[in-house]
Every structure is written in structure tokens, then in C-alpha cells.
PDB file of C-alpha atoms and ligand atoms in Angstrom:
ATOM      1  CA  MET A  38       0.000   0.000   0.000  1.00 59.00           C
ATOM      2  CA  LYS A  39       1.239   3.479  -0.826  1.00 62.00           C
ATOM      3  CA  PRO A  40       1.966   5.423   2.359  1.00 63.00           C
ATOM      4  CA  LEU A  41      -0.797   7.944   3.017  1.00 70.00           C
ATOM      5  CA  THR A  42       0.250  11.536   3.139  1.00 72.00           C
ATOM      6  CA  LEU A  43      -1.741  13.365   5.743  1.00 75.00           C
ATOM      7  CA  PRO A  44      -2.480  17.021   5.737  1.00 74.00           C
ATOM      8  CA  GLU A  45      -1.513  19.132   8.701  1.00 79.00           C
ATOM      9  CA  PRO A  46      -2.686  19.859  11.354  1.00 84.00           C
ATOM     10  CA  LEU A  47      -4.113  16.328  11.621  1.00 86.00           C
ATOM     11  CA  ALA A  48      -0.706  14.728  11.138  1.00 82.00           C
ATOM     12  CA  SER A  49       0.695  16.375  14.245  1.00 88.00           C
ATOM     13  CA  PHE A  50      -2.510  16.100  16.303  1.00 92.00           C
ATOM     14  CA  LYS A  51      -1.614  12.536  17.358  1.00 92.00           C
ATOM     15  CA  PRO A  52      -5.029  11.039  18.195  1.00 96.00           C
ATOM     16  CA  GLU A  53      -5.058   8.188  20.719  1.00 96.00           C
ATOM     17  CA  ILE A  54      -8.570   6.886  20.201  1.00 98.00           C
ATOM     18  CA  GLY A  55     -10.463   6.198  17.001  1.00 98.00           C
ATOM     19  CA  LEU A  56     -14.253   6.190  16.724  1.00 97.00           C
ATOM     20  CA  ILE A  57     -16.406   4.902  13.927  1.00 96.00           C
ATOM     21  CA  LEU A  58     -19.785   6.553  14.231  1.00 94.00           C
ATOM     22  CA  GLY A  59     -22.558   4.327  12.904  1.00 90.00           C
ATOM     23  CA  SER A  60     -26.098   5.219  11.824  1.00 83.00           C
ATOM     24  CA  GLY A  61     -27.614   8.009  13.886  1.00 85.00           C
ATOM     25  CA  LEU A  62     -24.428   8.679  15.821  1.00 91.00           C
ATOM     26  CA  GLY A  63     -22.829  11.146  13.441  1.00 88.00           C
ATOM     27  CA  PHE A  64     -23.959  14.002  15.699  1.00 92.00           C
ATOM     28  CA  PHE A  65     -21.570  12.745  18.396  1.00 94.00           C
ATOM     29  CA  ALA A  66     -18.633  14.405  16.673  1.00 92.00           C
ATOM     30  CA  ASP A  67     -20.267  17.840  16.785  1.00 91.00           C
ATOM     31  CA  ASP A  68     -22.041  17.456  20.145  1.00 93.00           C
ATOM     32  CA  ARG A  69     -19.596  15.689  22.414  1.00 95.00           C
ATOM     33  CA  ILE A  70     -16.174  16.574  21.111  1.00 96.00           C
ATOM     34  CA  GLU A  71     -14.154  19.716  21.518  1.00 96.00           C
ATOM     35  CA  VAL A  72     -13.468  19.882  17.844  1.00 95.00           C
ATOM     36  CA  VAL A  73      -9.960  20.781  16.731  1.00 94.00           C
ATOM     37  CA  GLY A  74     -10.437  20.138  13.041  1.00 93.00           C
ATOM     38  CA  ARG A  75     -12.261  18.335  10.267  1.00 93.00           C
ATOM     39  CA  LEU A  76     -10.928  16.587   7.233  1.00 91.00           C
ATOM     40  CA  PRO A  77     -13.364  15.530   4.471  1.00 90.00           C
ATOM     41  CA  TYR A  78     -12.426  12.156   3.045  1.00 88.00           C
ATOM     42  CA  GLY A  79     -12.401  13.728  -0.403  1.00 84.00           C
ATOM     43  CA  GLU A  80      -9.368  15.777   0.579  1.00 85.00           C
ATOM     44  CA  ILE A  81      -7.251  12.729   1.390  1.00 86.00           C
ATOM     45  CA  GLU A  82      -5.394  11.423  -1.604  1.00 82.00           C
ATOM     46  CA  GLY A  83      -6.353   7.848  -2.424  1.00 80.00           C
ATOM     47  CA  PHE A  84      -9.315   7.845  -0.038  1.00 82.00           C
ATOM     48  CA  PRO A  85     -12.732   6.533  -1.030  1.00 79.00           C
ATOM     49  CA  VAL A  86     -15.719   8.879  -0.726  1.00 67.00           C
ATOM     50  CA  SER A  87     -18.821   7.740   1.186  1.00 57.00           C
ATOM     51  CA  THR A  88     -22.063   7.573  -0.801  1.00 61.00           C
ATOM     52  CA  VAL A  89     -24.870   6.746   1.632  1.00 56.00           C
ATOM     53  CA  GLU A  90     -27.301   9.480   2.540  1.00 56.00           C
ATOM     54  CA  GLY A  91     -26.811  10.701   6.081  1.00 46.00           C
ATOM     55  CA  HIS A  92     -23.121   9.851   6.149  1.00 51.00           C
ATOM     56  CA  ALA A  93     -21.142  13.062   6.027  1.00 53.00           C
ATOM     57  CA  GLY A  94     -17.877  11.446   5.048  1.00 87.00           C
ATOM     58  CA  GLN A  95     -15.219  13.212   7.050  1.00 91.00           C
ATOM     59  CA  PHE A  96     -12.845  12.808   9.929  1.00 93.00           C
ATOM     60  CA  VAL A  97     -13.580  15.012  12.897  1.00 95.00           C
ATOM     61  CA  TYR A  98     -10.837  15.215  15.493  1.00 96.00           C
ATOM     62  CA  GLY A  99     -10.538  16.857  18.859  1.00 96.00           C
ATOM     63  CA  THR A 100     -10.681  16.003  22.537  1.00 96.00           C
ATOM     64  CA  ILE A 101     -13.205  14.446  24.852  1.00 96.00           C
ATOM     65  CA  GLY A 102     -12.490  14.367  28.589  1.00 94.00           C
ATOM     66  CA  GLY A 103      -8.928  15.375  27.743  1.00 94.00           C
ATOM     67  CA  LYS A 104      -8.391  12.409  25.396  1.00 96.00           C
ATOM     68  CA  ARG A 105      -7.442  12.984  21.804  1.00 97.00           C
ATOM     69  CA  VAL A 106      -9.920  11.295  19.490  1.00 97.00           C
ATOM     70  CA  ILE A 107     -10.474  11.011  15.783  1.00 97.00           C
ATOM     71  CA  CYS A 108     -13.978  10.155  14.542  1.00 96.00           C
ATOM     72  CA  MET A 109     -15.128   8.792  11.270  1.00 94.00           C
ATOM     73  CA  GLN A 110     -18.335  10.661  10.572  1.00 92.00           C
ATOM     74  CA  GLY A 111     -19.526   8.256   7.895  1.00 88.00           C
ATOM     75  CA  ARG A 112     -17.967   4.904   7.141  1.00 90.00           C
ATOM     76  CA  PHE A 113     -17.439   2.827   4.025  1.00 91.00           C
ATOM     77  CA  HIS A 114     -19.624  -0.228   3.591  1.00 92.00           C
ATOM     78  CA  PHE A 115     -18.787  -3.245   1.479  1.00 94.00           C
ATOM     79  CA  TYR A 116     -22.309  -3.099  -0.017  1.00 93.00           C
ATOM     80  CA  GLU A 117     -21.555   0.306  -1.475  1.00 90.00           C
ATOM     81  CA  GLY A 118     -19.126  -1.401  -3.794  1.00 90.00           C
ATOM     82  CA  TYR A 119     -15.919  -0.497  -2.004  1.00 91.00           C
ATOM     83  CA  SER A 120     -13.249  -3.150  -1.851  1.00 93.00           C
ATOM     84  CA  MET A 121     -12.205  -4.558   1.517  1.00 95.00           C
ATOM     85  CA  PRO A 122      -8.931  -2.558   1.407  1.00 93.00           C
ATOM     86  CA  GLU A 123     -11.015   0.590   0.848  1.00 91.00           C
ATOM     87  CA  VAL A 124     -13.490  -0.243   3.627  1.00 93.00           C
ATOM     88  CA  THR A 125     -10.621  -0.678   6.073  1.00 95.00           C
ATOM     89  CA  LEU A 126      -8.230   2.011   4.862  1.00 93.00           C
ATOM     90  CA  PRO A 127      -9.364   4.439   7.589  1.00 94.00           C
ATOM     91  CA  ILE A 128      -8.277   1.941  10.236  1.00 96.00           C
ATOM     92  CA  ARG A 129      -4.812   1.786   8.721  1.00 94.00           C
ATOM     93  CA  LEU A 130      -4.736   5.545   8.649  1.00 92.00           C
ATOM     94  CA  MET A 131      -5.787   5.820  12.302  1.00 95.00           C
ATOM     95  CA  HIS A 132      -3.125   3.294  13.223  1.00 94.00           C
ATOM     96  CA  SER A 133      -0.481   5.237  11.356  1.00 91.00           C
ATOM     97  CA  LEU A 134      -1.531   8.354  13.286  1.00 92.00           C
ATOM     98  CA  GLY A 135      -0.886   6.569  16.584  1.00 93.00           C
ATOM     99  CA  VAL A 136      -4.407   5.447  17.557  1.00 96.00           C
ATOM    100  CA  HIS A 137      -4.229   2.567  20.060  1.00 97.00           C
ATOM    101  CA  THR A 138      -7.924   1.979  20.788  1.00 98.00           C
ATOM    102  CA  LEU A 139     -10.835   1.798  18.362  1.00 98.00           C
ATOM    103  CA  PHE A 140     -14.521   2.153  19.201  1.00 98.00           C
ATOM    104  CA  VAL A 141     -16.787   0.788  16.507  1.00 98.00           C
ATOM    105  CA  THR A 142     -20.504   1.461  16.570  1.00 97.00           C
ATOM    106  CA  ASN A 143     -23.309   0.284  14.335  1.00 96.00           C
ATOM    107  CA  ALA A 144     -27.015  -0.283  13.934  1.00 96.00           C
ATOM    108  CA  ALA A 145     -28.090  -3.912  14.012  1.00 97.00           C
ATOM    109  CA  GLY A 146     -31.151  -6.097  13.880  1.00 97.00           C
ATOM    110  CA  GLY A 147     -31.901  -8.010  17.066  1.00 98.00           C
ATOM    111  CA  ILE A 148     -31.905 -11.787  16.780  1.00 98.00           C
ATOM    112  CA  HIS A 149     -31.856 -12.589  20.492  1.00 98.00           C
ATOM    113  CA  ARG A 150     -35.476 -12.869  21.658  1.00 96.00           C
ATOM    114  CA  ASP A 151     -34.880 -10.610  24.659  1.00 97.00           C
ATOM    115  CA  TYR A 152     -33.651  -7.686  22.581  1.00 97.00           C
ATOM    116  CA  VAL A 153     -35.983  -4.825  21.793  1.00 96.00           C
ATOM    117  CA  PRO A 154     -35.436  -1.852  19.483  1.00 96.00           C
ATOM    118  CA  GLY A 155     -33.514   0.825  21.342  1.00 96.00           C
ATOM    119  CA  ASP A 156     -31.371  -1.660  23.279  1.00 97.00           C
ATOM    120  CA  PHE A 157     -27.606  -1.462  23.184  1.00 97.00           C
ATOM    121  CA  MET A 158     -25.400  -4.509  22.784  1.00 98.00           C
ATOM    122  CA  LEU A 159     -21.710  -4.723  23.559  1.00 98.00           C
ATOM    123  CA  LEU A 160     -20.051  -7.004  21.064  1.00 98.00           C
ATOM    124  CA  SER A 161     -18.650  -9.997  22.927  1.00 98.00           C
ATOM    125  CA  ASP A 162     -17.522 -11.537  19.641  1.00 98.00           C
ATOM    126  CA  HIS A 163     -18.457 -11.643  15.989  1.00 98.00           C
ATOM    127  CA  ILE A 164     -19.192 -14.026  13.143  1.00 98.00           C
ATOM    128  CA  ASN A 165     -17.785 -13.030   9.784  1.00 98.00           C
ATOM    129  CA  ALA A 166     -20.454 -14.035   7.255  1.00 98.00           C
ATOM    130  CA  LEU A 167     -19.192 -11.603   4.611  1.00 98.00           C
ATOM    131  CA  GLY A 168     -17.740 -14.395   2.508  1.00 97.00           C
ATOM    132  CA  THR A 169     -14.384 -12.640   2.406  1.00 97.00           C
ATOM    133  CA  ASN A 170     -11.730 -11.303   4.736  1.00 97.00           C
ATOM    134  CA  PRO A 171     -10.150  -7.838   4.726  1.00 97.00           C
ATOM    135  CA  LEU A 172      -6.681  -9.329   5.224  1.00 97.00           C
ATOM    136  CA  ILE A 173      -6.706 -11.214   1.910  1.00 96.00           C
ATOM    137  CA  ALA A 174      -3.831  -9.955  -0.250  1.00 90.00           C
ATOM    138  CA  TRP A 175      -2.745  -7.613   2.550  1.00 91.00           C
ATOM    139  CA  GLN A 176      -0.162  -5.143   1.303  1.00 87.00           C
ATOM    140  CA  GLY A 177       2.226  -4.225   4.053  1.00 85.00           C
ATOM    141  CA  ASP A 178       4.391  -5.843   6.664  1.00 82.00           C
ATOM    142  CA  GLU A 179       2.501  -4.839   9.800  1.00 86.00           C
ATOM    143  CA  GLY A 180       1.348  -7.516  12.240  1.00 85.00           C
ATOM    144  CA  VAL A 181       1.381 -11.266  11.842  1.00 90.00           C
ATOM    145  CA  ARG A 182       0.187 -13.131   8.766  1.00 91.00           C
ATOM    146  CA  PHE A 183      -2.422 -15.165  10.670  1.00 94.00           C
ATOM    147  CA  PRO A 184      -3.690 -12.911  13.448  1.00 96.00           C
ATOM    148  CA  ASP A 185      -5.367 -14.404  16.482  1.00 96.00           C
ATOM    149  CA  MET A 186      -9.063 -13.525  16.794  1.00 98.00           C
ATOM    150  CA  SER A 187      -9.832 -15.171  20.125  1.00 98.00           C
ATOM    151  CA  GLU A 188     -10.596 -11.843  21.803  1.00 98.00           C
ATOM    152  CA  VAL A 189     -11.394  -9.246  19.160  1.00 98.00           C
ATOM    153  CA  TYR A 190     -13.378  -7.037  21.563  1.00 98.00           C
ATOM    154  CA  ASP A 191     -11.286  -6.107  24.571  1.00 98.00           C
ATOM    155  CA  GLY A 192     -12.422  -7.917  27.729  1.00 97.00           C
ATOM    156  CA  THR A 193     -11.170  -5.252  30.133  1.00 97.00           C
ATOM    157  CA  LEU A 194     -12.932  -2.407  28.322  1.00 97.00           C
ATOM    158  CA  ARG A 195     -16.103  -4.474  28.124  1.00 98.00           C
ATOM    159  CA  ALA A 196     -16.026  -5.231  31.837  1.00 98.00           C
ATOM    160  CA  GLY A 197     -15.480  -1.550  32.590  1.00 97.00           C
ATOM    161  CA  LEU A 198     -18.403  -0.488  30.461  1.00 97.00           C
ATOM    162  CA  ARG A 199     -20.627  -3.202  31.943  1.00 97.00           C
ATOM    163  CA  ASP A 200     -19.809  -1.855  35.410  1.00 97.00           C
ATOM    164  CA  TRP A 201     -20.534   1.688  34.304  1.00 97.00           C
ATOM    165  CA  ALA A 202     -23.867   0.611  32.789  1.00 96.00           C
ATOM    166  CA  GLN A 203     -24.847  -1.215  35.946  1.00 96.00           C
ATOM    167  CA  SER A 204     -23.978   1.773  38.122  1.00 96.00           C
ATOM    168  CA  GLN A 205     -26.116   4.014  35.893  1.00 94.00           C
ATOM    169  CA  GLY A 206     -29.037   1.608  35.626  1.00 94.00           C
ATOM    170  CA  VAL A 207     -28.443   1.252  31.879  1.00 93.00           C
ATOM    171  CA  ASP A 208     -29.609  -2.080  30.496  1.00 94.00           C
ATOM    172  CA  LEU A 209     -26.593  -3.035  28.397  1.00 97.00           C
ATOM    173  CA  LYS A 210     -26.796  -6.324  26.530  1.00 98.00           C
ATOM    174  CA  GLU A 211     -23.762  -8.255  25.416  1.00 98.00           C
ATOM    175  CA  GLY A 212     -23.737 -10.656  22.511  1.00 98.00           C
ATOM    176  CA  VAL A 213     -22.428 -11.900  19.208  1.00 98.00           C
ATOM    177  CA  TYR A 214     -22.684  -9.714  16.102  1.00 98.00           C
ATOM    178  CA  LEU A 215     -22.929 -11.369  12.731  1.00 98.00           C
ATOM    179  CA  ALA A 216     -21.957  -9.385   9.639  1.00 98.00           C
ATOM    180  CA  THR A 217     -23.545  -9.953   6.261  1.00 98.00           C
ATOM    181  CA  THR A 218     -22.683  -7.929   3.169  1.00 97.00           C
ATOM    182  CA  GLY A 219     -26.180  -6.496   2.743  1.00 95.00           C
ATOM    183  CA  PRO A 220     -27.599  -4.387   1.326  1.00 96.00           C
ATOM    184  CA  SER A 221     -30.711  -6.585   1.335  1.00 97.00           C
ATOM    185  CA  TYR A 222     -31.940  -7.395   4.805  1.00 97.00           C
ATOM    186  CA  GLU A 223     -32.015 -11.031   5.809  1.00 97.00           C
ATOM    187  CA  THR A 224     -34.727 -13.551   5.121  1.00 97.00           C
ATOM    188  CA  PRO A 225     -36.479 -15.113   8.124  1.00 96.00           C
ATOM    189  CA  ALA A 226     -34.747 -18.414   7.267  1.00 97.00           C
ATOM    190  CA  GLU A 227     -31.367 -16.698   7.365  1.00 98.00           C
ATOM    191  CA  VAL A 228     -32.184 -15.135  10.712  1.00 98.00           C
ATOM    192  CA  ARG A 229     -33.162 -18.557  12.105  1.00 97.00           C
ATOM    193  CA  ALA A 230     -29.909 -19.975  10.722  1.00 98.00           C
ATOM    194  CA  PHE A 231     -27.869 -17.149  12.267  1.00 98.00           C
ATOM    195  CA  ALA A 232     -29.565 -17.732  15.629  1.00 98.00           C
ATOM    196  CA  THR A 233     -28.540 -21.381  15.424  1.00 98.00           C
ATOM    197  CA  LEU A 234     -24.986 -20.273  14.672  1.00 98.00           C
ATOM    198  CA  GLY A 235     -24.945 -18.256  17.877  1.00 98.00           C
ATOM    199  CA  ALA A 236     -25.615 -14.749  16.592  1.00 98.00           C
ATOM    200  CA  ASP A 237     -27.514 -12.294  18.777  1.00 98.00           C
ATOM    201  CA  ALA A 238     -27.609  -9.422  16.294  1.00 98.00           C
ATOM    202  CA  VAL A 239     -27.027  -8.912  12.589  1.00 98.00           C
ATOM    203  CA  GLY A 240     -25.652  -5.988  10.625  1.00 98.00           C
ATOM    204  CA  MET A 241     -23.697  -4.930   7.567  1.00 97.00           C
ATOM    205  CA  SER A 242     -20.522  -3.403   8.958  1.00 97.00           C
ATOM    206  CA  THR A 243     -17.940  -3.423  11.769  1.00 98.00           C
ATOM    207  CA  VAL A 244     -16.354  -6.849  11.213  1.00 98.00           C
ATOM    208  CA  PRO A 245     -13.890  -5.763   8.481  1.00 98.00           C
ATOM    209  CA  GLU A 246     -12.733  -2.792  10.543  1.00 98.00           C
ATOM    210  CA  ALA A 247     -12.418  -4.887  13.713  1.00 98.00           C
ATOM    211  CA  ILE A 248     -10.363  -7.572  11.950  1.00 98.00           C
ATOM    212  CA  VAL A 249      -7.938  -5.028  10.500  1.00 97.00           C
ATOM    213  CA  ALA A 250      -7.704  -3.214  13.827  1.00 98.00           C
ATOM    214  CA  ARG A 251      -6.739  -6.461  15.563  1.00 98.00           C
ATOM    215  CA  LYS A 252      -4.215  -7.281  12.861  1.00 97.00           C
ATOM    216  CA  LEU A 253      -2.619  -3.909  13.617  1.00 97.00           C
ATOM    217  CA  GLY A 254      -2.691  -4.542  17.370  1.00 97.00           C
ATOM    218  CA  LEU A 255      -5.382  -2.008  18.294  1.00 98.00           C
ATOM    219  CA  ARG A 256      -7.684  -2.531  21.233  1.00 98.00           C
ATOM    220  CA  VAL A 257     -11.259  -2.723  19.975  1.00 98.00           C
ATOM    221  CA  LEU A 258     -14.641  -2.138  21.556  1.00 98.00           C
ATOM    222  CA  GLY A 259     -17.845  -2.604  19.567  1.00 98.00           C
ATOM    223  CA  ILE A 260     -21.324  -1.379  20.421  1.00 98.00           C
ATOM    224  CA  SER A 261     -24.505  -2.056  18.459  1.00 97.00           C
ATOM    225  CA  CYS A 262     -27.708  -0.125  18.683  1.00 97.00           C
ATOM    226  CA  ILE A 263     -30.488  -2.651  18.180  1.00 97.00           C
ATOM    227  CA  THR A 264     -32.709  -0.669  15.862  1.00 96.00           C
ATOM    228  CA  ASN A 265     -35.229  -3.353  14.930  1.00 96.00           C
ATOM    229  CA  ALA A 266     -36.124  -6.974  15.465  1.00 96.00           C
ATOM    230  CA  ALA A 267     -34.457  -9.011  12.702  1.00 97.00           C
ATOM    231  CA  ALA A 268     -36.583 -10.325   9.837  1.00 96.00           C
ATOM    232  CA  GLY A 269     -39.104 -12.976  10.818  1.00 95.00           C
ATOM    233  CA  ILE A 270     -38.867 -12.011  14.499  1.00 94.00           C
ATOM    234  CA  SER A 271     -40.489  -8.752  13.574  1.00 83.00           C
ATOM    235  CA  LYS A 272     -43.965  -9.198  12.151  1.00 85.00           C
ATOM    236  CA  VAL A 273     -43.604  -6.156   9.907  1.00 89.00           C
ATOM    237  CA  PRO A 274     -41.308  -5.687   6.910  1.00 92.00           C
ATOM    238  CA  LEU A 275     -37.998  -3.992   7.697  1.00 93.00           C
ATOM    239  CA  THR A 276     -37.261  -0.527   6.409  1.00 93.00           C
ATOM    240  CA  HIS A 277     -34.290   1.763   6.558  1.00 92.00           C
ATOM    241  CA  GLU A 278     -36.658   4.370   8.046  1.00 93.00           C
ATOM    242  CA  GLU A 279     -37.354   2.174  11.062  1.00 92.00           C
ATOM    243  CA  VAL A 280     -33.616   1.687  11.548  1.00 93.00           C
ATOM    244  CA  SER A 281     -32.965   5.440  11.322  1.00 93.00           C
ATOM    245  CA  GLU A 282     -35.896   6.356  13.583  1.00 94.00           C
ATOM    246  CA  THR A 283     -34.765   4.055  16.377  1.00 95.00           C
ATOM    247  CA  ALA A 284     -31.148   5.129  16.061  1.00 93.00           C
ATOM    248  CA  ASP A 285     -32.219   8.784  16.298  1.00 93.00           C
ATOM    249  CA  ARG A 286     -34.539   8.160  19.233  1.00 95.00           C
ATOM    250  CA  VAL A 287     -31.817   6.702  21.457  1.00 95.00           C
ATOM    251  CA  ARG A 288     -28.847   8.632  20.158  1.00 95.00           C
ATOM    252  CA  GLN A 289     -28.238  10.575  23.383  1.00 94.00           C
ATOM    253  CA  GLN A 290     -28.063   7.349  25.411  1.00 95.00           C
ATOM    254  CA  PHE A 291     -25.796   5.880  22.750  1.00 95.00           C
ATOM    255  CA  ALA A 292     -23.553   8.930  22.989  1.00 95.00           C
ATOM    256  CA  ASP A 293     -23.468   8.625  26.814  1.00 96.00           C
ATOM    257  CA  LEU A 294     -22.408   4.999  26.504  1.00 96.00           C
ATOM    258  CA  LEU A 295     -19.681   5.838  24.037  1.00 96.00           C
ATOM    259  CA  THR A 296     -18.455   8.733  26.182  1.00 97.00           C
ATOM    260  CA  ALA A 297     -18.249   6.396  29.176  1.00 97.00           C
ATOM    261  CA  GLY A 298     -16.288   3.907  27.104  1.00 97.00           C
ATOM    262  CA  ILE A 299     -13.827   6.570  25.982  1.00 97.00           C
ATOM    263  CA  ALA A 300     -13.240   7.568  29.608  1.00 96.00           C
ATOM    264  CA  LEU A 301     -12.120   3.967  30.253  1.00 95.00           C
ATOM    265  CA  ALA A 302      -9.720   3.786  27.328  1.00 94.00           C
TER     266      ALA A 302
HETATM  267  N1  HPA B 586     -30.163  -6.490   9.360  1.00 55.31           N
HETATM  268  C1  HPA B 586     -28.991  -6.070   8.867  1.00 55.31           C
HETATM  269  N2  HPA B 586     -28.485  -4.883   9.118  1.00 55.31           N
HETATM  270  C2  HPA B 586     -29.181  -4.058   9.910  1.00 55.31           C
HETATM  271  C3  HPA B 586     -30.402  -4.430  10.469  1.00 55.31           C
HETATM  272  C4  HPA B 586     -30.929  -5.712  10.172  1.00 55.31           C
HETATM  273  O1  HPA B 586     -32.009  -6.118  10.635  1.00 55.31           O
HETATM  274  N3  HPA B 586     -30.829  -3.377  11.216  1.00 55.31           N
HETATM  275  C5  HPA B 586     -29.885  -2.410  11.115  1.00 55.31           C
HETATM  276  N4  HPA B 586     -28.880  -2.824  10.331  1.00 55.31           N
END
């Protein structure tokens, strides 16, 4: 991979923590961060540009509770037609800037029968059902060839956030996230199959970024907002509007959870 040349002042900002803001959480960057600067993806040479409505497509960097963070306001999805190296390029960039901990957030459909829309789920683990892997044909000599994935989502950070949630009376679920490519939602038969495989929630992101982050030695924490009951569990057809509405409704609680996580990192 060609080394990325980064514009100043981001290059000397030296962020410690990276955040990927999923559906509905884009406001976090403007609301919760003391913003130092913004960098639209379009201004970074060799960077893909995000296409989905509602995804601004820029890095926002600044501080939160004294910690230096860099947020992706808008991420790249495989279903948009980006290659796996493109989807995960921002993680490599964050790593090259010095980021040591990555928070990944997303919207997901609930498979676990106890989950209701508006719940939050810490990722305890994931199932990669994308049919590919972002490390295939990896260009670069960072990390090991066959990285261990036995604890993708950091156990210490998870325990800390569980404790915080309990102390605040926040009902925080913890479960397995399964990633499909999308962009079609699942069939009820697929959802039943995923439940049998051990999945508690299903979505179309996060796994590529988490795999690359682990390859590069970053600590990772993942949080899903359960925006809907997965197909077949829900009696009504799924729509992107339902996903967006739920994500918007609980965005302040989501932001509180993320802020608490950052304080632990
Ligand atoms: N399936 C896949 N991705 C999703 C869902 C879902 O039900 N909800 C939000 N993202």
C-alpha cells in the first residue's frame, strides 16, 4: 500500500482513540467533542468517498475528557461497492496516526429474543459471514500473517463499560454480532440460521474494521444499537426508516455509553 500523506494539522494532532460513528451517531462528533479540526475524506489522496445518505464522510478530530480522538463521521460499507482494502483504509490511517484503541458502533437487527429496538449490545464476539476477509492480499508488513481472533473485543474495556452501565441503571446487553454484506436485509430463514450459529444481532458493517484493527494490534470495543427486530422475528417488513428512527430516538443514550467507554480507554 502506498503510504498515506496526511495534511496538517491532523498529522501532528496525534489522536489516541479512534471512533467509527454508525447510523444516527454522526452528531456525536459535533455534540460531544471539543473539535480541533475536520478533514473531508475527499481531501485525502487515495481515499474513497462515502455515498450513503446521512453519512457526512469526514474525519472530525478533537478532545473528549482530555483524550485525543479522531472520529469517522460516515464509514465505508462493502455493499456500497468499495473493496475490503477501501473499507478498512481508515483503520490503517488511524493506526499510522498513533491510535491505540478503536470504538466501533453500528445499527443492528436483534436476533436474540430478549432484545428490543432501542437496546444497546456490547459485542462480545463476531461471526464473519461476509464471505471474504479484509486481510486477503494484505499489502504491508505490519502484524502477523495469521492474526489471532480469540478476543477481538477487549475484555477489560467491556467489563469496565458493563460496570458503568450497571452503576447508571443502563440495560446493556452483550452478545455476538454477525456481519452480512447487505444491502438486502435477511430472510427469516437466514435469521433462524444465524440464531442457530450463535448470533444475537445482525448488521452490515464493523467486522472488516475490527479484523484489521486487531491485525494492527489495536484494542477494539464494539457497540450495536439494536434498531429493529431481525426479519421474521419482527412481524412487519424492515425498512431503513425504522432503523434510522430508532437510532435517532436513542442517540443521546448511545452517545453517553460511548463517552463512558472513551473515559475507560
Ligand atoms: N439487518 C442487517 N443490518 C441491519 C439491520 C438488520 O435487521 N438493522 C440495522 N442494520
